[in-house]
């Protein structure tokens, strides 16, 4: 079956702009989580969505937001981009994170802010 | 909040050497434990996981990990590494948070295996 698909793979944006990243989970997976990966900080949790509801949120500023659609696809938005937002953004899906399943990760979107 | 510590940030080994990567977590309740691997240019993949039962867990590619509850540890081992094991390894702990289980990841260990 198809894996977790993230689009686009690469993005270059200018400071102050906004960006939207997309994630299509594995079919049947209802939980989608987003992580920011940087060399210095590792993987940091952004937020988790389940059945179109944000169930958990990490310690990121309000410029980072997301949503999930009825087909479980999810989008993440970052407004007023800063240089420090340059990172690999990973989406991960699981059947239902209440059960403590392991995640299946996408390949990520590499965001560069200049 | 839980945290995960991976003691070795960079490990360099020769092929056929034995590997042990340390992972400690700070959460006193029931946890699910994972090791993920990220090969160069590839996405994160699940290597093995522990939910309950036998604390010695076997994963793909000859990897295993042992859960020692008293030490809050979940160390990854492989008796004989290969050049193809060169990758970044992440330990993760799922603990209850806000009604679901959110993985907290360690900073990762970069493993380089010389042929």
Short mmCIF file of C-alpha atoms in Angstrom, two decimals:
data_model
loop_
_atom_site.label_atom_id
_atom_site.label_comp_id
_atom_site.label_asym_id
_atom_site.label_seq_id
_atom_site.Cartn_x
_atom_site.Cartn_y
_atom_site.Cartn_z
CA UNK A 1 0.00 0.00 0.00
CA UNK A 2 1.09 3.58 -0.57
CA UNK A 3 3.14 5.22 2.16
CA UNK A 4 2.82 8.64 3.69
CA UNK A 5 3.09 11.25 0.96
CA UNK A 6 4.33 14.74 1.62
CA UNK A 7 4.32 17.58 -0.87
CA UNK A 8 6.25 19.48 -1.94
CA UNK A 9 9.62 17.82 -1.30
CA UNK A 10 11.54 21.09 -1.34
CA UNK A 11 10.60 24.70 -0.78
CA UNK A 12 12.54 27.93 -0.73
CA UNK A 13 10.77 30.90 0.81
CA UNK A 14 11.68 34.40 1.85
CA UNK A 15 11.47 35.72 5.38
CA UNK A 16 8.00 37.05 6.16
CA UNK A 17 6.23 34.82 3.67
CA UNK A 18 3.90 32.02 4.60
CA UNK A 19 3.97 28.39 3.50
CA UNK A 20 1.58 25.44 3.42
CA UNK A 21 2.79 21.85 3.51
CA UNK A 22 0.64 18.87 2.69
CA UNK A 23 0.53 15.31 3.99
CA UNK A 24 -1.51 12.33 2.81
CA UNK A 25 -1.44 9.52 5.38
CA UNK A 26 -1.58 5.82 4.73
CA UNK A 27 -5.09 4.79 3.78
CA UNK A 28 -7.04 3.98 6.92
CA UNK A 29 -4.73 5.89 9.23
CA UNK A 30 -6.66 8.54 11.12
CA UNK A 31 -3.90 10.05 13.24
CA UNK A 32 -1.48 12.48 11.61
CA UNK A 33 1.37 14.15 13.43
CA UNK A 34 3.88 16.73 12.35
CA UNK A 35 7.49 17.05 13.44
CA UNK A 36 10.24 19.57 12.78
CA UNK A 37 13.67 18.02 12.31
CA UNK A 38 16.84 20.09 12.60
CA UNK A 39 20.45 19.02 13.18
CA UNK A 40 20.63 20.88 16.49
CA UNK A 41 17.26 20.01 18.00
CA UNK A 42 16.46 16.63 16.49
CA UNK A 43 12.78 15.81 16.02
CA UNK A 44 10.43 18.17 17.78
CA UNK A 45 6.71 17.52 17.96
CA UNK A 46 4.50 20.17 16.38
CA UNK A 47 0.96 18.82 16.61
CA UNK A 48 -1.23 15.78 16.18
CA UNK A 49 -4.60 15.54 14.48
CA UNK A 50 -7.18 12.81 14.77
CA UNK A 51 -10.55 12.87 13.04
CA UNK A 52 -10.13 16.52 12.05
CA UNK A 53 -9.42 17.59 15.64
CA UNK A 54 -6.12 18.77 17.03
CA UNK A 55 -5.48 16.42 19.91
CA UNK A 56 -2.02 17.52 20.99
CA UNK A 57 0.23 20.48 20.40
CA UNK A 58 3.94 20.96 20.97
CA UNK A 59 5.76 24.06 22.14
CA UNK A 60 5.81 26.06 18.95
CA UNK A 61 4.57 29.62 18.43
CA UNK A 62 1.15 30.34 17.02
CA UNK A 63 2.69 30.97 13.59
CA UNK A 64 2.63 27.21 13.21
CA UNK A 65 -0.84 25.84 12.58
CA UNK A 66 -2.41 22.86 10.97
CA UNK A 67 -5.62 21.17 10.05
CA UNK A 68 -6.94 17.81 9.01
CA UNK A 69 -9.62 17.10 6.46
CA UNK A 70 -12.34 14.48 6.51
CA UNK A 71 -10.22 12.16 4.33
CA UNK A 72 -7.44 12.38 6.99
CA UNK A 73 -5.17 14.43 4.75
CA UNK A 74 -3.46 17.14 6.72
CA UNK A 75 -1.91 20.51 6.02
CA UNK A 76 0.54 22.51 8.04
CA UNK A 77 0.90 26.25 7.70
CA UNK A 78 3.69 28.50 8.86
CA UNK A 79 3.09 32.24 8.67
CA UNK A 80 5.61 35.08 8.84
CA UNK A 81 8.53 32.79 8.13
CA UNK A 82 11.78 33.28 10.02
CA UNK A 83 15.25 32.06 9.11
CA UNK A 84 15.09 29.64 12.05
CA UNK A 85 12.11 27.87 10.49
CA UNK A 86 14.45 26.28 7.97
CA UNK A 87 14.13 22.56 8.66
CA UNK A 88 12.87 19.23 7.45
CA UNK A 89 9.17 18.94 8.27
CA UNK A 90 8.01 15.39 8.75
CA UNK A 91 4.53 14.03 8.72
CA UNK A 92 3.75 10.71 10.35
CA UNK A 93 0.59 8.67 10.44
CA UNK A 94 -0.72 5.86 12.55
CA UNK A 95 -4.05 4.02 12.79
CA UNK A 96 -4.90 5.62 16.12
CA UNK A 97 -2.33 7.10 18.43
CA UNK A 98 -4.45 6.20 21.48
CA UNK A 99 -3.27 2.65 20.99
CA UNK A 100 0.39 3.64 21.02
CA UNK A 101 1.16 2.38 17.55
CA UNK A 102 4.45 3.18 15.92
CA UNK A 103 4.45 5.83 13.27
CA UNK A 104 4.96 5.60 9.54
CA UNK A 105 6.85 8.66 8.36
CA UNK A 106 6.83 10.48 5.07
CA UNK A 107 9.98 11.63 3.32
CA UNK A 108 9.48 15.16 4.54
CA UNK A 109 9.40 18.64 3.10
CA UNK A 110 12.72 20.46 3.19
CA UNK A 111 11.94 24.14 3.85
CA UNK A 112 14.65 26.73 3.38
CA UNK A 113 13.95 30.29 4.45
CA UNK A 114 16.23 32.93 2.97
CA UNK B 1 6.83 15.84 30.36
CA UNK B 2 8.85 12.84 29.31
CA UNK B 3 12.33 13.14 27.85
CA UNK B 4 14.58 10.76 25.98
CA UNK B 5 18.37 10.72 26.19
CA UNK B 6 20.63 9.08 23.69
CA UNK B 7 24.11 9.04 25.13
CA UNK B 8 26.14 8.57 21.98
CA UNK B 9 25.79 11.30 19.38
CA UNK B 10 28.33 9.87 16.96
CA UNK B 11 29.57 6.30 16.74
CA UNK B 12 32.17 5.04 14.30
CA UNK B 13 32.72 1.30 13.92
CA UNK B 14 34.39 -1.12 11.58
CA UNK B 15 32.38 -3.82 9.90
CA UNK B 16 31.75 -6.89 12.08
CA UNK B 17 32.10 -4.88 15.28
CA UNK B 18 29.35 -5.11 17.86
CA UNK B 19 27.01 -2.20 18.43
CA UNK B 20 25.18 -0.92 21.46
CA UNK B 21 23.40 2.43 21.44
CA UNK B 22 22.09 3.74 24.73
CA UNK B 23 18.64 5.19 25.32
CA UNK B 24 17.16 6.34 28.62
CA UNK B 25 13.80 7.93 29.19
CA UNK B 26 12.15 9.77 32.01
CA UNK B 27 8.59 8.66 32.56
CA UNK B 28 7.40 6.56 35.44
CA UNK B 29 4.27 5.08 33.92
CA UNK B 30 3.55 2.60 31.18
CA UNK B 31 5.43 3.40 27.99
CA UNK B 32 5.78 2.08 24.49
CA UNK B 33 9.33 2.16 23.20
CA UNK B 34 10.67 2.40 19.67
CA UNK B 35 13.84 2.61 17.68
CA UNK B 36 13.68 4.30 14.29
CA UNK B 37 16.39 4.41 11.64
CA UNK B 38 17.03 7.01 8.96
CA UNK B 39 19.33 5.84 6.20
CA UNK B 40 21.09 8.55 4.16
CA UNK B 41 18.56 10.23 1.90
CA UNK B 42 15.68 8.11 3.13
CA UNK B 43 12.77 8.64 5.46
CA UNK B 44 12.52 7.46 9.04
CA UNK B 45 11.66 3.79 9.35
CA UNK B 46 10.57 1.75 12.31
CA UNK B 47 13.34 -0.64 13.37
CA UNK B 48 11.66 -2.30 16.33
CA UNK B 49 9.17 -1.64 19.09
CA UNK B 50 8.29 -2.75 22.58
CA UNK B 51 4.74 -2.69 23.90
CA UNK B 52 4.66 -5.41 26.53
CA UNK B 53 5.82 -8.96 27.25
CA UNK B 54 9.34 -10.19 26.58
CA UNK B 55 11.67 -7.26 27.29
CA UNK B 56 14.09 -8.47 24.62
CA UNK B 57 12.72 -7.32 21.31
CA UNK B 58 13.99 -8.39 17.91
CA UNK B 59 13.66 -6.11 14.92
CA UNK B 60 14.62 -6.01 11.30
CA UNK B 61 18.13 -6.50 9.93
CA UNK B 62 19.42 -8.32 13.01
CA UNK B 63 18.82 -5.51 15.48
CA UNK B 64 17.49 -6.14 18.96
CA UNK B 65 16.75 -4.00 21.99
CA UNK B 66 16.32 -4.75 25.66
CA UNK B 67 13.84 -2.94 27.87
CA UNK B 68 15.09 -2.65 31.45
CA UNK B 69 12.30 -1.03 33.41
CA UNK B 70 14.34 -0.49 36.56
CA UNK B 71 16.91 1.48 34.59
CA UNK B 72 14.41 3.29 32.34
CA UNK B 73 16.51 2.09 29.44
CA UNK B 74 15.91 0.65 25.98
CA UNK B 75 19.32 0.04 24.45
CA UNK B 76 19.74 -1.02 20.84
CA UNK B 77 22.19 -3.79 19.96
CA UNK B 78 23.54 -5.63 16.96
CA UNK B 79 26.22 -8.32 17.27
CA UNK B 80 27.95 -7.58 13.97
CA UNK B 81 27.37 -4.36 12.02
CA UNK B 82 27.61 -3.97 8.27
CA UNK B 83 28.53 -0.99 6.12
CA UNK B 84 24.85 -0.73 5.15
CA UNK B 85 23.95 0.00 8.79
CA UNK B 86 25.41 3.48 8.38
CA UNK B 87 22.49 5.69 9.36
CA UNK B 88 20.99 7.88 12.06
CA UNK B 89 19.22 6.03 14.85
CA UNK B 90 16.47 7.53 16.98
CA UNK B 91 15.02 6.21 20.18
CA UNK B 92 11.41 7.22 20.89
CA UNK B 93 9.06 6.84 23.80
CA UNK B 94 5.28 6.93 23.53
CA UNK B 95 3.69 8.09 26.72
CA UNK B 96 0.12 9.23 27.34
CA UNK B 97 -0.47 12.89 26.63
CA UNK B 98 -3.81 14.62 26.25
CA UNK B 99 -5.66 11.39 25.64
CA UNK B 100 -3.31 10.01 23.04
CA UNK B 101 0.23 8.69 22.79
CA UNK B 102 2.78 11.14 21.48
CA UNK B 103 6.28 9.95 20.68
CA UNK B 104 9.11 11.89 22.19
CA UNK B 105 12.32 11.36 20.27
CA UNK B 106 15.91 11.40 21.38
CA UNK B 107 18.39 13.63 19.56
CA UNK B 108 19.63 10.70 17.51
CA UNK B 109 22.89 8.81 17.12
CA UNK B 110 24.83 8.98 13.91
CA UNK B 111 26.43 5.62 13.13
CA UNK B 112 29.18 5.32 10.55
CA UNK B 113 30.40 1.84 9.68
CA UNK B 114 33.68 1.60 7.82
CA UNK B 115 34.06 -1.33 5.39
#
